[in-house]
Tab-separated table of C-alpha atoms and ligand atoms in Angstrom:
chain	number	residue	atom	x	y	z
A	27	MET	CA	46.449	-84.099	32.279
A	28	ILE	CA	44.017	-84.021	29.374
A	29	TYR	CA	43.200	-80.485	28.244
A	30	ARG	CA	39.625	-79.466	28.961
A	31	ALA	CA	38.383	-76.666	26.740
A	32	GLY	CA	36.855	-73.592	28.366
A	33	ARG	CA	37.470	-72.138	31.790
A	34	HIS	CA	37.106	-74.204	34.903
A	35	PHE	CA	34.194	-73.021	37.076
A	36	LEU	CA	35.686	-72.494	40.531
A	37	GLN	CA	32.555	-71.967	42.590
A	38	ILE	CA	33.779	-73.069	45.982
A	39	PRO	CA	33.463	-70.381	48.664
A	40	GLY	CA	37.145	-69.521	48.347
A	41	PRO	CA	39.670	-69.476	46.962
A	42	THR	CA	37.684	-67.620	44.326
A	43	ASN	CA	38.358	-66.831	40.670
A	44	VAL	CA	41.310	-64.472	40.341
A	45	PRO	CA	40.557	-61.770	37.739
A	46	GLU	CA	42.863	-61.383	34.733
A	47	ARG	CA	43.867	-57.902	35.872
A	48	VAL	CA	45.075	-59.264	39.197
A	49	LEU	CA	46.894	-62.187	37.554
A	50	ARG	CA	48.679	-59.800	35.216
A	51	ALA	CA	49.607	-57.448	38.043
A	52	MET	CA	51.163	-60.355	39.942
A	53	SER	CA	53.255	-61.405	36.955
A	54	ARG	CA	55.431	-58.287	37.147
A	55	PRO	CA	59.060	-58.779	38.214
A	56	THR	CA	59.664	-58.828	41.940
A	57	ILE	CA	61.316	-55.653	43.244
A	58	ASP	CA	63.531	-54.763	46.219
A	59	HIS	CA	61.221	-54.752	49.210
A	60	ARG	CA	63.449	-52.168	50.885
A	61	GLY	CA	63.552	-49.768	47.926
A	62	PRO	CA	61.597	-46.601	47.089
A	63	GLU	CA	59.265	-48.242	44.550
A	64	PHE	CA	58.133	-50.737	47.163
A	65	GLN	CA	57.681	-47.963	49.697
A	66	THR	CA	55.117	-46.234	47.467
A	67	LEU	CA	53.335	-49.549	46.927
A	68	GLY	CA	53.309	-50.205	50.689
A	69	HIS	CA	51.812	-46.825	51.551
A	70	GLU	CA	49.117	-47.117	48.891
A	71	LEU	CA	48.217	-50.664	49.912
A	72	LEU	CA	47.917	-49.963	53.585
A	73	GLY	CA	45.690	-46.946	52.903
A	74	GLY	CA	43.491	-48.863	50.442
A	75	LEU	CA	43.044	-51.810	52.758
A	76	ARG	CA	41.564	-49.596	55.455
A	77	GLU	CA	38.687	-48.686	53.148
A	78	VAL	CA	37.802	-52.344	52.682
A	79	PHE	CA	37.654	-52.918	56.432
A	80	GLY	CA	35.772	-49.664	57.033
A	81	THR	CA	38.455	-48.322	59.318
A	82	ASP	CA	40.824	-45.400	59.813
A	83	GLN	CA	42.946	-47.586	62.054
A	84	PRO	CA	45.879	-49.823	61.109
A	85	VAL	CA	45.508	-53.045	59.162
A	86	VAL	CA	48.368	-55.513	59.687
A	87	ILE	CA	49.247	-57.855	56.798
A	88	PHE	CA	50.790	-61.292	57.307
A	89	PRO	CA	52.027	-63.570	54.511
A	90	ALA	CA	49.808	-66.444	55.660
A	91	SER	CA	46.444	-68.053	55.100
A	92	GLY	CA	43.526	-66.916	57.237
A	93	SER	CA	44.450	-69.244	60.094
A	94	GLY	CA	47.570	-67.153	60.678
A	95	ALA	CA	45.430	-64.059	61.198
A	96	TRP	CA	43.243	-66.030	63.649
A	97	GLU	CA	46.338	-66.833	65.690
A	98	ALA	CA	47.715	-63.291	65.397
A	99	ALA	CA	44.452	-61.794	66.693
A	100	LEU	CA	44.667	-63.953	69.821
A	101	VAL	CA	48.396	-63.807	70.651
A	102	ASN	CA	48.520	-60.029	70.283
A	103	THR	CA	45.688	-59.295	72.684
A	104	LEU	CA	45.478	-62.069	75.293
A	105	SER	CA	47.483	-63.756	78.065
A	106	PRO	CA	47.804	-67.429	79.051
A	107	GLY	CA	44.686	-68.682	80.815
A	108	ASP	CA	42.502	-65.789	79.645
A	109	ARG	CA	38.907	-66.759	79.072
A	110	VAL	CA	37.371	-66.169	75.661
A	111	LEU	CA	33.743	-66.543	74.655
A	112	MET	CA	33.188	-68.211	71.287
A	113	VAL	CA	30.045	-69.347	69.477
A	114	GLU	CA	29.715	-72.659	67.664
A	115	THR	CA	28.330	-71.400	64.375
A	116	GLY	CA	29.983	-74.161	62.341
A	117	HIS	CA	33.236	-75.737	61.216
A	118	PHE	CA	35.355	-72.578	61.148
A	119	ALA	CA	34.255	-71.371	64.578
A	120	THR	CA	35.219	-74.838	65.826
A	121	LEU	CA	38.680	-74.652	64.227
A	122	TRP	CA	39.283	-71.205	65.725
A	123	LYS	CA	38.369	-72.609	69.120
A	124	GLN	CA	40.973	-75.341	68.693
A	125	ILE	CA	43.652	-72.744	67.957
A	126	ALA	CA	42.669	-70.804	71.073
A	127	LEU	CA	42.900	-73.961	73.194
A	128	LYS	CA	46.322	-74.845	71.784
A	129	LEU	CA	47.527	-71.362	72.664
A	130	GLY	CA	46.583	-71.944	76.319
A	131	LEU	CA	43.397	-69.893	76.411
A	132	GLU	CA	40.318	-71.033	78.254
A	133	VAL	CA	37.460	-71.257	75.806
A	134	GLU	CA	33.838	-71.032	76.720
A	135	LEU	CA	31.819	-72.177	73.727
A	136	ILE	CA	28.150	-71.312	73.276
A	137	PRO	CA	26.816	-74.411	71.485
A	138	GLY	CA	25.049	-74.078	68.150
A	139	ASP	CA	23.197	-76.217	65.610
A	140	TRP	CA	25.237	-75.083	62.555
A	141	ARG	CA	22.081	-73.627	60.998
A	142	HIS	CA	21.938	-70.351	62.915
A	143	GLY	CA	24.312	-67.480	63.553
A	144	VAL	CA	25.367	-65.916	66.828
A	145	ASP	CA	22.403	-65.330	69.125
A	146	PRO	CA	22.999	-61.852	70.606
A	147	GLU	CA	20.731	-62.541	73.579
A	148	THR	CA	22.738	-65.568	74.671
A	149	VAL	CA	25.957	-63.581	74.385
A	150	GLU	CA	24.470	-60.728	76.397
A	151	ALA	CA	23.137	-63.056	79.090
A	152	ARG	CA	26.522	-64.756	79.476
A	153	LEU	CA	28.349	-61.429	79.690
A	154	VAL	CA	25.898	-60.046	82.253
A	155	GLU	CA	26.509	-63.169	84.347
A	156	ASP	CA	30.271	-62.543	84.148
A	157	SER	CA	30.215	-59.746	86.719
A	158	GLU	CA	33.913	-60.260	87.537
A	159	HIS	CA	34.807	-59.673	83.874
A	160	THR	CA	36.781	-62.888	83.565
A	161	ILE	CA	35.898	-63.054	79.863
A	162	LYS	CA	38.567	-61.099	78.015
A	163	ALA	CA	37.334	-61.460	74.443
A	164	VAL	CA	34.233	-62.374	72.469
A	165	CYS	CA	35.304	-64.073	69.221
A	166	VAL	CA	32.774	-64.656	66.464
A	167	VAL	CA	32.797	-65.632	62.809
A	168	HIS	CA	30.856	-63.077	60.742
A	169	ASN	CA	30.128	-65.328	57.784
A	170	GLU	CA	30.351	-69.036	58.660
A	171	THR	CA	31.629	-70.405	55.358
A	172	SER	CA	30.718	-73.984	56.252
A	173	THR	CA	27.013	-73.212	56.678
A	174	GLY	CA	26.249	-70.075	54.685
A	175	VAL	CA	25.017	-68.272	57.775
A	176	ALA	CA	26.010	-64.644	58.377
A	177	SER	CA	25.793	-63.371	61.944
A	178	ARG	CA	24.588	-59.833	62.586
A	179	ILE	CA	27.701	-58.170	63.925
A	180	PRO	CA	26.157	-54.795	64.887
A	181	ILE	CA	23.600	-56.595	67.056
A	182	VAL	CA	26.286	-58.700	68.717
A	183	ARG	CA	28.161	-55.437	69.379
A	184	SER	CA	25.008	-53.991	70.991
A	185	ALA	CA	24.704	-57.114	73.143
A	186	ILE	CA	28.229	-56.568	74.501
A	187	ASP	CA	27.436	-52.898	75.132
A	188	GLN	CA	24.104	-53.707	76.793
A	189	ALA	CA	25.928	-56.026	79.159
A	190	ARG	CA	28.404	-53.168	79.884
A	191	HIS	CA	31.180	-55.683	79.456
A	192	PRO	CA	34.748	-54.606	78.621
A	193	ALA	CA	35.676	-57.735	76.617
A	194	LEU	CA	37.459	-57.251	73.319
A	195	PHE	CA	35.327	-57.961	70.244
A	196	ILE	CA	37.198	-60.079	67.677
A	197	VAL	CA	35.498	-60.912	64.376
A	198	ASP	CA	36.492	-63.282	61.562
A	199	THR	CA	35.491	-61.767	58.200
A	200	ILE	CA	37.447	-64.212	56.060
A	201	SER	CA	34.490	-65.013	53.798
A	202	SER	CA	32.610	-61.727	54.162
A	203	LEU	CA	35.246	-59.072	53.588
A	204	ALA	CA	34.560	-57.185	50.334
A	205	SER	CA	31.394	-59.270	49.800
A	206	ILE	CA	29.032	-58.516	52.704
A	207	ASP	CA	28.685	-55.095	54.345
A	208	TYR	CA	31.232	-54.773	57.144
A	209	ARG	CA	32.353	-51.765	59.203
A	210	HIS	CA	35.237	-52.261	61.623
A	211	ASP	CA	35.129	-48.754	63.145
A	212	GLU	CA	31.388	-48.111	63.111
A	213	TRP	CA	30.674	-51.455	64.785
A	214	SER	CA	33.504	-50.966	67.306
A	215	VAL	CA	35.228	-54.206	66.487
A	216	ASP	CA	38.637	-54.528	68.138
A	217	VAL	CA	40.305	-57.018	65.834
A	218	THR	CA	38.950	-57.970	62.425
A	219	VAL	CA	40.476	-61.077	60.885
A	220	GLY	CA	40.566	-61.291	57.078
A	221	ALA	CA	42.250	-63.146	54.234
A	222	SER	CA	43.035	-62.589	50.562
A	223	GLN	CA	41.470	-65.537	48.755
A	224	LYS	CA	37.739	-64.762	48.834
A	225	GLY	CA	36.052	-61.366	48.344
A	226	ILE	CA	39.429	-59.703	47.786
A	227	MET	CA	39.849	-61.909	44.676
A	228	LEU	CA	43.503	-62.824	45.267
A	229	PRO	CA	45.074	-66.249	45.555
A	230	PRO	CA	45.524	-67.581	49.110
A	231	GLY	CA	48.571	-66.287	50.950
A	232	LEU	CA	47.767	-62.979	52.632
A	233	SER	CA	45.898	-62.488	55.866
A	234	PHE	CA	44.930	-59.402	57.803
A	235	ASN	CA	44.224	-57.992	61.243
A	236	ALA	CA	42.446	-54.635	61.443
A	237	VAL	CA	43.260	-53.302	64.890
A	238	SER	CA	41.389	-50.830	67.141
A	239	GLU	CA	42.913	-48.452	69.714
A	240	LYS	CA	41.558	-50.698	72.457
A	241	ALA	CA	43.219	-53.727	70.846
A	242	LEU	CA	46.504	-51.818	70.747
A	243	VAL	CA	46.233	-51.128	74.469
A	244	ALA	CA	45.563	-54.850	75.036
A	245	HIS	CA	48.601	-55.613	72.857
A	246	GLY	CA	50.754	-53.661	75.297
A	247	LYS	CA	49.707	-55.927	78.173
A	248	ALA	CA	49.155	-59.286	76.461
A	249	LEU	CA	51.511	-62.055	77.577
A	250	LEU	CA	50.919	-64.939	75.166
A	251	PRO	CA	54.267	-65.669	73.463
A	252	ARG	CA	54.499	-64.044	70.043
A	253	ALA	CA	57.347	-63.431	67.669
A	254	PHE	CA	56.538	-63.547	63.965
A	255	TRP	CA	52.904	-62.654	64.663
A	256	ASP	CA	53.729	-59.596	66.772
A	257	TRP	CA	51.885	-56.530	65.470
A	258	GLY	CA	54.510	-54.236	67.045
A	259	ALA	CA	57.320	-54.644	64.514
A	260	VAL	CA	54.882	-54.649	61.594
A	261	LEU	CA	53.206	-51.421	62.681
A	262	THR	CA	56.566	-49.719	63.148
A	263	ALA	CA	57.845	-50.754	59.705
A	264	ASN	CA	54.479	-49.954	58.071
A	265	LYS	CA	54.827	-46.296	59.094
A	266	ASN	CA	57.452	-46.069	56.342
A	267	GLY	CA	55.586	-48.320	53.896
A	268	PHE	CA	57.782	-51.339	54.687
A	269	PHE	CA	57.509	-54.714	56.446
A	270	PRO	CA	59.818	-56.271	59.052
A	271	TYR	CA	59.839	-59.591	57.148
A	272	THR	CA	60.275	-60.270	53.414
A	273	PRO	CA	56.797	-59.445	52.143
A	274	ALA	CA	54.942	-61.493	49.522
A	275	THR	CA	55.707	-58.785	46.947
A	276	ASN	CA	53.835	-60.277	44.012
A	277	LEU	CA	50.720	-60.956	46.068
A	278	LEU	CA	50.920	-57.334	47.162
A	279	TYR	CA	50.971	-56.243	43.500
A	280	GLY	CA	47.787	-58.282	43.119
A	281	LEU	CA	46.299	-56.715	46.238
A	282	HIS	CA	47.037	-53.239	44.921
A	283	GLU	CA	45.187	-54.070	41.688
A	284	ALA	CA	42.275	-55.750	43.466
A	285	LEU	CA	41.835	-52.748	45.771
A	286	SER	CA	41.701	-50.464	42.771
A	287	MET	CA	39.056	-52.706	41.137
A	288	LEU	CA	36.959	-52.713	44.311
A	289	ARG	CA	37.274	-48.931	44.506
A	290	ASP	CA	36.201	-48.576	40.848
A	291	GLU	CA	33.106	-50.720	41.367
A	292	GLY	CA	32.405	-49.092	44.730
A	293	LEU	CA	32.059	-51.191	47.870
A	294	PRO	CA	28.292	-50.550	48.229
A	295	ASN	CA	27.827	-51.879	44.668
A	296	VAL	CA	30.014	-54.874	45.472
A	297	PHE	CA	27.741	-55.705	48.416
A	298	VAL	CA	24.585	-55.311	46.305
A	299	ARG	CA	26.024	-57.539	43.566
A	300	HIS	CA	26.762	-60.260	46.116
A	301	ALA	CA	23.314	-59.950	47.703
A	302	ARG	CA	21.632	-60.299	44.258
A	303	HIS	CA	23.631	-63.398	43.405
A	304	ALA	CA	22.888	-64.908	46.793
A	305	GLU	CA	19.152	-64.286	46.363
A	306	ALA	CA	19.182	-65.709	42.829
A	307	THR	CA	20.947	-68.808	44.182
A	308	ARG	CA	18.418	-69.317	46.963
A	309	ARG	CA	15.567	-68.953	44.493
A	310	ALA	CA	17.157	-71.647	42.362
A	311	VAL	CA	17.504	-73.925	45.408
A	312	ARG	CA	13.858	-73.467	46.351
A	313	ALA	CA	12.720	-74.031	42.767
A	314	TRP	CA	14.702	-77.293	42.763
A	315	ASN	CA	12.678	-78.217	45.847
A	316	LEU	CA	15.837	-78.470	47.923
A	317	GLU	CA	16.534	-76.814	51.269
A	318	VAL	CA	18.940	-74.003	52.145
A	319	LEU	CA	20.825	-74.931	55.336
A	320	CYS	CA	20.523	-71.435	56.829
A	321	VAL	CA	17.219	-71.218	58.670
A	322	ASP	CA	16.767	-67.512	59.383
A	323	PRO	CA	16.352	-65.191	56.349
A	324	ASP	CA	17.950	-62.379	58.397
A	325	GLU	CA	21.109	-64.496	58.483
A	326	TYR	CA	21.334	-65.537	54.840
A	327	SER	CA	24.891	-65.240	53.590
A	328	GLY	CA	25.662	-62.993	50.639
A	329	SER	CA	28.730	-65.004	49.678
A	330	VAL	CA	27.928	-68.725	50.027
A	331	THR	CA	24.822	-70.919	50.069
A	332	ALA	CA	24.907	-74.370	51.644
A	333	VAL	CA	22.309	-76.662	50.069
A	334	MET	CA	21.022	-79.829	51.736
A	335	THR	CA	20.595	-82.915	49.596
A	336	PRO	CA	17.565	-85.096	50.452
A	337	PRO	CA	18.228	-87.914	52.977
A	338	GLY	CA	19.877	-90.903	51.286
A	339	HIS	CA	21.469	-88.744	48.564
A	340	ASP	CA	25.180	-88.099	49.030
A	341	ALA	CA	26.147	-84.474	48.334
A	342	ASP	CA	29.719	-85.564	47.578
A	343	ARG	CA	28.566	-87.848	44.776
A	344	LEU	CA	26.749	-84.911	43.207
A	345	ARG	CA	29.898	-82.756	43.544
A	346	SER	CA	32.014	-85.407	41.916
A	347	ILE	CA	29.583	-85.807	38.992
A	348	VAL	CA	29.414	-82.059	38.484
A	349	LEU	CA	33.215	-81.825	38.476
A	350	ASP	CA	33.702	-84.716	36.045
A	351	ARG	CA	30.992	-83.741	33.602
A	352	TYR	CA	30.902	-79.956	33.737
A	353	ASP	CA	34.319	-78.944	35.105
A	354	LEU	CA	32.581	-77.143	37.970
A	355	SER	CA	33.970	-77.222	41.539
A	356	LEU	CA	31.415	-76.875	44.338
A	357	GLY	CA	32.215	-76.577	48.056
A	358	VAL	CA	32.379	-79.768	50.108
A	359	GLY	CA	30.312	-80.306	53.272
A	360	LEU	CA	32.705	-79.744	56.181
A	361	GLY	CA	32.845	-81.512	59.549
A	362	LYS	CA	29.488	-82.926	60.540
A	363	LEU	CA	27.968	-81.611	57.288
A	364	SER	CA	30.108	-83.963	55.207
A	365	GLY	CA	27.945	-85.582	52.505
A	366	VAL	CA	24.899	-83.705	53.794
A	367	VAL	CA	25.367	-80.388	51.995
A	368	PHE	CA	27.148	-78.953	49.011
A	369	ARG	CA	28.085	-75.303	48.962
A	370	ILE	CA	27.753	-72.843	46.100
A	371	GLY	CA	30.278	-70.032	46.388
A	372	HIS	CA	28.939	-66.832	44.833
A	373	LEU	CA	31.602	-64.393	45.891
A	374	GLY	CA	34.495	-62.520	44.412
A	375	ASP	CA	34.832	-61.839	40.700
A	376	LEU	CA	31.406	-63.048	39.575
A	377	ASN	CA	28.730	-61.818	37.160
A	378	ASP	CA	25.190	-62.921	36.335
A	379	LEU	CA	26.149	-65.313	33.555
A	380	SER	CA	28.914	-66.980	35.583
A	381	LEU	CA	26.385	-67.561	38.332
A	382	LEU	CA	23.811	-68.929	35.876
A	383	GLY	CA	26.443	-71.249	34.373
A	384	THR	CA	27.149	-72.508	37.882
A	385	LEU	CA	23.475	-73.072	38.626
A	386	ALA	CA	23.052	-74.828	35.267
A	387	GLY	CA	25.918	-77.179	36.195
A	388	VAL	CA	24.225	-77.979	39.502
A	389	GLU	CA	20.841	-78.516	37.860
A	390	MET	CA	22.280	-80.915	35.291
A	391	GLY	CA	24.246	-82.656	38.057
A	392	LEU	CA	21.062	-83.150	40.093
A	393	ALA	CA	19.445	-84.859	37.092
A	394	VAL	CA	22.475	-87.049	36.333
A	395	SER	CA	22.897	-88.108	39.955
A	396	GLY	CA	19.220	-89.017	40.305
A	397	ILE	CA	18.511	-86.577	43.125
A	398	PRO	CA	14.770	-85.839	43.195
A	399	HIS	CA	14.236	-82.211	42.197
A	400	GLU	CA	12.236	-79.891	39.953
A	401	PRO	CA	14.380	-78.761	36.989
A	402	ARG	CA	13.353	-75.135	37.379
A	403	GLY	CA	16.172	-73.592	39.422
A	404	VAL	CA	18.087	-71.854	36.620
A	405	ASP	CA	14.867	-70.482	35.200
A	406	SER	CA	13.868	-69.080	38.568
A	407	ALA	CA	17.302	-67.437	39.029
A	408	MET	CA	17.134	-65.958	35.513
A	409	ARG	CA	13.685	-64.483	36.096
A	410	TYR	CA	14.945	-62.876	39.310
A	411	LEU	CA	18.152	-61.464	37.814
A	412	GLU	CA	16.402	-59.980	34.788
A	413	GLY	CA	13.383	-58.655	36.725
A	414	GLU	CA	12.986	-57.961	40.407
A	415	GLY	CA	16.693	-58.389	41.059
A	416	ALA	CA	17.965	-56.385	38.092
A	417	PRO	CA	20.524	-53.782	39.081
A	418	VAL	CA	18.938	-50.345	39.434
A	419	GLY	CA	19.135	-48.537	36.078
A	420	GLN	CA	19.082	-51.758	34.089
A	421	VAL	CA	15.482	-52.808	34.699
A	422	ASP	CA	14.344	-51.281	31.407
A	423	GLY	CA	17.460	-52.270	29.579
A	424	ALA	CA	18.892	-48.805	30.257
B	22	PLP	C1	35.310	-68.112	57.955
B	22	PLP	C2	36.676	-68.722	57.817
B	22	PLP	N1	37.544	-68.586	58.828
B	22	PLP	C3	38.771	-69.113	58.749
B	22	PLP	C4	39.193	-69.820	57.665
B	22	PLP	C5	40.551	-70.425	57.648
B	22	PLP	O1	41.316	-69.743	56.725
B	22	PLP	P1	42.512	-70.454	55.932
B	22	PLP	O2	41.987	-71.737	55.383
B	22	PLP	O3	42.833	-69.422	54.875
B	22	PLP	O4	43.626	-70.635	56.887
B	22	PLP	C6	38.327	-69.991	56.588
B	22	PLP	C7	38.738	-70.748	55.400
B	22	PLP	O5	38.014	-70.960	54.477
B	22	PLP	C8	37.037	-69.424	56.668
B	22	PLP	O6	36.160	-69.559	55.671
């Protein structure tokens, strides 16, 4: 491989850029995962993780990508033939559905156009109709990474409550955790699914289930086969700071460091930073005269923006030009959005200038690939970040 000077711009919506501090933490020698030093690490980690999920309840860690945590959420709470209600928000909701089907669940899918989030009214209407309570869980993706649409979880919660339905509420926060405001306890979510490689700023390889009391009761009765994914053994071992399997020790070092960085910045500030970068990105898109895929401003994602290229202009060609010329990776259009959109990931360890560099790469790529646009996107993002969108306290250069 020919050396390319400067850092690669990894602006896909995960995996995200891993900060130096986390990389260094992970480079420490691996220790005995049954020894006292690990035990301290384990206790600190499990406590710190709860803050990120907004919960006082247990968070189970699996050495797996996010898909593992999808599966774990289902096999720990449901029985063969149980009916689950899912919503087709995009590619990832569709993949989760396929896992549920393979596990022997009956999936009822509310269709969607991949440009909107979960419609609480449709969920409520379906649950009201289900007077026999045959639906055992409502499973939704908080931030649909394929479309850049974030569903409003508290309103979906209210819809379930309005319908007075006892279904479990299971939420995928893989691309929203530690980027977009999320509160497992306050929003009465039963299982929150998360992963390490996005807002948490780690490499791929860890996934999470935050678990409510109600989910634990369901766990006691659930009959889907489970072995490795069983929360039971993990929760027992976690009481002493340990794991029932050989944990991914070095990723856990990284997690410990990342949690301390998130605590230093403060989660509310992390959410504001992501919201600013998302707004700056959308302003750039509009100034280019291109269209954001997400239709409803109340559902704009704070972590990823999917941008539509004009008809007849292949988004993948643009991505390939931008990669070759500027060493910038943008997210591919997934499923039926292939070639139709490119995605700008603006989550994780990102600051204003990294975002502007990304937008500059896109703007140059639009020119090189001959996509009709106004070359004013970067300028528009800069004006926002320095003015209206400046962090409080920095407006006057303070
Ligand atoms: C919202 C969402 N859910 C689930 C997944 C699947 O996770 P993984 O690819 O880590 O298995 C992803 C991956 O990007 C995702 O963005």
